[in-house]
Amino acid sequence: MIAKHQPPLMKKHSQTDLVSRLKSRKVLGVGGEDDDGEIHRSKISQVLGNEMKFTMKEPLGLRLWQLVSAVMFSVVAMMALIFPDQLYDVVFDKGGSESKISVRLYGGALLSISLIMWNVLYTAEKMVIRWTLLSEACYFTVQFIVTSITLLEVGVLPWGASLLLFSQGLFIIISVYYYYQLGLKAKKV
């Protein structure tokens, strides 16, 4: 038998052939921009997502504010549930025995909100934190308006109520500040 000598196989170095490499990447679906403007380096990062997209730089003091909010909502909720008369007396400087049930209902609502606040402490999802901050700002805005109208009807401004109005205004500002800080687009490096 005569063995035929075949010419050595020529390997195409697709690593060095730029056109071939670009065609391969296009077929694989990597290297192009997605809807968010991200350029995926591999099919795996395209499927799993870019982890840098989900990691956020938290504004300074955000977690502390969330902790303070959760504690504050919990404490006021417990006071409203256990001592409704005393809570009403502190704010309006008069007996509120006829409004005991409404103060307790208010405490139940606050306790529900505080449970949400406690759970948000453990999440890293930006949208969940933003929605919680927005709901907190809305709550304080409604409470500020209701307290102001009640004080106008009563005609007096007790020390406890003025302190409550000031703190509500401050809490609105802080919650809205963190809400907008989390909404800013991160600068790409």
CSV table of C-alpha atoms in Angstrom, one decimal:
chain,number,residue,atom,x,y,z
A,1,MET,CA,0.0,0.0,0.0
A,2,ILE,CA,1.1,3.3,-0.9
A,3,ALA,CA,0.4,5.9,1.7
A,4,LYS,CA,-0.7,9.2,0.3
A,5,HIS,CA,0.8,12.1,2.1
A,6,GLN,CA,-1.8,14.7,2.8
A,7,PRO,CA,-0.8,18.2,3.2
A,8,PRO,CA,-0.7,19.4,6.8
A,9,LEU,CA,-4.0,20.9,8.0
A,10,MET,CA,-3.9,24.6,8.2
A,11,LYS,CA,-5.4,25.9,11.3
A,12,LYS,CA,-7.2,29.2,11.0
A,13,HIS,CA,-6.4,31.4,13.9
A,14,SER,CA,-9.7,33.0,14.5
A,15,GLN,CA,-8.2,34.8,17.5
A,16,THR,CA,-6.1,36.9,15.1
A,17,ASP,CA,-8.5,37.2,12.3
A,18,LEU,CA,-10.5,40.3,13.4
A,19,VAL,CA,-13.3,39.9,10.8
A,20,SER,CA,-13.9,36.2,11.8
A,21,ARG,CA,-13.9,37.1,15.5
A,22,LEU,CA,-16.5,39.8,15.0
A,23,LYS,CA,-18.6,37.5,12.9
A,24,SER,CA,-18.4,34.8,15.6
A,25,ARG,CA,-19.4,37.3,18.4
A,26,LYS,CA,-22.3,38.5,16.3
A,27,VAL,CA,-23.5,34.9,15.8
A,28,LEU,CA,-23.2,34.3,19.5
A,29,GLY,CA,-25.0,37.5,20.3
A,30,VAL,CA,-22.3,39.1,22.5
A,31,GLY,CA,-20.4,42.3,22.2
A,32,GLY,CA,-23.4,44.4,21.2
A,33,GLU,CA,-25.3,46.9,23.3
A,34,ASP,CA,-28.5,46.0,25.1
A,35,ASP,CA,-31.4,48.3,25.9
A,36,ASP,CA,-29.6,49.8,28.9
A,37,GLY,CA,-26.5,50.5,26.9
A,38,GLU,CA,-24.5,47.8,28.5
A,39,ILE,CA,-22.0,45.9,26.4
A,40,HIS,CA,-21.8,42.2,27.3
A,41,ARG,CA,-18.4,40.6,27.2
A,42,SER,CA,-19.8,37.0,27.1
A,43,LYS,CA,-23.0,35.1,26.6
A,44,ILE,CA,-23.0,34.1,30.3
A,45,SER,CA,-23.0,37.8,31.4
A,46,GLN,CA,-25.7,38.5,28.9
A,47,VAL,CA,-27.9,35.7,30.2
A,48,LEU,CA,-27.2,36.2,33.9
A,49,GLY,CA,-27.0,39.9,33.7
A,50,ASN,CA,-24.3,42.3,34.6
A,51,GLU,CA,-23.8,42.3,38.4
A,52,MET,CA,-22.6,45.9,38.3
A,53,LYS,CA,-26.0,46.9,37.0
A,54,PHE,CA,-27.6,45.7,40.2
A,55,THR,CA,-25.0,46.8,42.8
A,56,MET,CA,-25.8,50.3,43.8
A,57,LYS,CA,-23.8,52.8,45.7
A,58,GLU,CA,-26.0,53.7,48.7
A,59,PRO,CA,-26.2,57.3,49.8
A,60,LEU,CA,-24.4,58.0,53.0
A,61,GLY,CA,-26.7,57.3,56.0
A,62,LEU,CA,-29.4,55.5,54.1
A,63,ARG,CA,-29.3,52.3,56.2
A,64,LEU,CA,-29.2,54.4,59.4
A,65,TRP,CA,-32.3,56.3,58.3
A,66,GLN,CA,-34.0,53.0,57.5
A,67,LEU,CA,-33.2,51.8,61.0
A,68,VAL,CA,-34.3,55.0,62.7
A,69,SER,CA,-37.6,54.9,60.7
A,70,ALA,CA,-38.3,51.2,61.6
A,71,VAL,CA,-37.6,51.9,65.3
A,72,MET,CA,-39.7,55.1,65.3
A,73,PHE,CA,-42.7,53.5,63.6
A,74,SER,CA,-42.5,50.5,65.9
A,75,VAL,CA,-42.3,52.6,69.1
A,76,VAL,CA,-45.1,54.9,68.1
A,77,ALA,CA,-47.2,51.9,67.0
A,78,MET,CA,-46.7,50.2,70.4
A,79,MET,CA,-47.5,53.4,72.3
A,80,ALA,CA,-50.7,53.9,70.3
A,81,LEU,CA,-51.8,50.3,70.9
A,82,ILE,CA,-50.9,50.1,74.5
A,83,PHE,CA,-51.3,53.7,75.8
A,84,PRO,CA,-53.8,55.4,73.3
A,85,ASP,CA,-54.9,58.1,75.8
A,86,GLN,CA,-51.4,59.1,76.8
A,87,LEU,CA,-50.3,59.4,73.1
A,88,TYR,CA,-53.3,61.6,72.3
A,89,ASP,CA,-52.6,63.8,75.4
A,90,VAL,CA,-49.0,64.3,74.5
A,91,VAL,CA,-49.8,65.7,71.1
A,92,PHE,CA,-53.0,67.6,71.7
A,93,ASP,CA,-52.8,68.4,75.5
A,94,LYS,CA,-56.4,67.3,76.2
A,95,GLY,CA,-58.1,64.1,77.1
A,96,GLY,CA,-59.1,61.9,74.2
A,97,SER,CA,-61.1,59.1,75.8
A,98,GLU,CA,-63.6,59.2,73.0
A,99,SER,CA,-60.9,58.6,70.4
A,100,LYS,CA,-59.2,55.6,72.0
A,101,ILE,CA,-60.3,53.2,69.2
A,102,SER,CA,-59.1,55.5,66.4
A,103,VAL,CA,-55.7,55.9,68.1
A,104,ARG,CA,-55.5,52.1,68.4
A,105,LEU,CA,-56.4,51.7,64.8
A,106,TYR,CA,-53.7,54.2,63.9
A,107,GLY,CA,-51.3,52.1,66.0
A,108,GLY,CA,-52.2,49.0,64.1
A,109,ALA,CA,-51.6,50.7,60.8
A,110,LEU,CA,-48.2,52.0,62.0
A,111,LEU,CA,-47.3,48.5,63.2
A,112,SER,CA,-48.0,47.2,59.7
A,113,ILE,CA,-45.8,49.9,58.2
A,114,SER,CA,-43.0,49.2,60.7
A,115,LEU,CA,-42.9,45.5,59.6
A,116,ILE,CA,-42.3,46.7,56.1
A,117,MET,CA,-39.6,49.0,57.3
A,118,TRP,CA,-37.9,46.2,59.2
A,119,ASN,CA,-37.9,44.0,56.2
A,120,VAL,CA,-36.5,46.6,53.8
A,121,LEU,CA,-33.4,46.8,56.1
A,122,TYR,CA,-32.3,43.5,54.7
A,123,THR,CA,-32.9,44.1,51.0
A,124,ALA,CA,-30.4,45.4,48.4
A,125,GLU,CA,-33.0,46.0,45.7
A,126,LYS,CA,-33.1,49.6,44.7
A,127,MET,CA,-36.7,49.7,43.7
A,128,VAL,CA,-38.0,48.2,46.9
A,129,ILE,CA,-36.0,50.7,48.9
A,130,ARG,CA,-37.3,53.6,46.8
A,131,TRP,CA,-40.9,52.5,47.0
A,132,THR,CA,-40.6,52.2,50.8
A,133,LEU,CA,-39.0,55.7,51.0
A,134,LEU,CA,-41.8,57.1,48.8
A,135,SER,CA,-44.5,55.5,51.0
A,136,GLU,CA,-42.8,56.8,54.1
A,137,ALA,CA,-42.7,60.4,52.6
A,138,CYS,CA,-46.4,60.1,51.6
A,139,TYR,CA,-47.3,58.9,55.1
A,140,PHE,CA,-45.5,61.8,56.8
A,141,THR,CA,-47.1,64.3,54.3
A,142,VAL,CA,-50.6,63.0,55.0
A,143,GLN,CA,-49.9,63.0,58.8
A,144,PHE,CA,-48.5,66.6,58.6
A,145,ILE,CA,-51.7,67.8,56.7
A,146,VAL,CA,-54.1,66.0,59.1
A,147,THR,CA,-52.3,67.2,62.2
A,148,SER,CA,-52.2,70.8,60.8
A,149,ILE,CA,-55.9,70.8,60.1
A,150,THR,CA,-56.8,69.3,63.5
A,151,LEU,CA,-54.7,72.0,65.2
A,152,LEU,CA,-56.4,74.7,63.2
A,153,GLU,CA,-59.8,73.3,64.2
A,154,VAL,CA,-58.8,73.2,67.9
A,155,GLY,CA,-57.3,76.7,67.7
A,156,VAL,CA,-54.3,76.1,69.9
A,157,LEU,CA,-50.7,75.0,69.2
A,158,PRO,CA,-49.4,72.9,72.1
A,159,TRP,CA,-45.7,72.2,72.5
A,160,GLY,CA,-46.1,68.5,71.6
A,161,ALA,CA,-48.0,69.2,68.4
A,162,SER,CA,-45.5,71.8,67.2
A,163,LEU,CA,-42.7,69.4,67.9
A,164,LEU,CA,-44.6,66.7,66.0
A,165,LEU,CA,-45.2,69.1,63.0
A,166,PHE,CA,-41.5,70.0,62.9
A,167,SER,CA,-40.4,66.4,63.1
A,168,GLN,CA,-42.9,65.4,60.3
A,169,GLY,CA,-41.6,68.1,58.1
A,170,LEU,CA,-38.0,67.0,58.7
A,171,PHE,CA,-38.9,63.3,58.0
A,172,ILE,CA,-40.5,64.3,54.7
A,173,ILE,CA,-37.4,66.1,53.6
A,174,ILE,CA,-35.1,63.2,54.6
A,175,SER,CA,-37.3,60.5,52.9
A,176,VAL,CA,-37.6,62.5,49.7
A,177,TYR,CA,-33.9,63.2,49.7
A,178,TYR,CA,-33.0,59.5,49.9
A,179,TYR,CA,-35.7,58.7,47.4
A,180,TYR,CA,-34.2,61.0,44.8
A,181,GLN,CA,-30.6,60.0,45.6
A,182,LEU,CA,-31.5,56.4,44.9
A,183,GLY,CA,-33.1,57.4,41.6
A,184,LEU,CA,-30.0,59.0,40.2
A,185,LYS,CA,-28.3,57.1,37.5
A,186,ALA,CA,-24.9,55.8,38.5
A,187,LYS,CA,-22.0,57.2,36.6
A,188,LYS,CA,-20.2,54.7,34.4
A,189,VAL,CA,-16.5,54.4,34.9
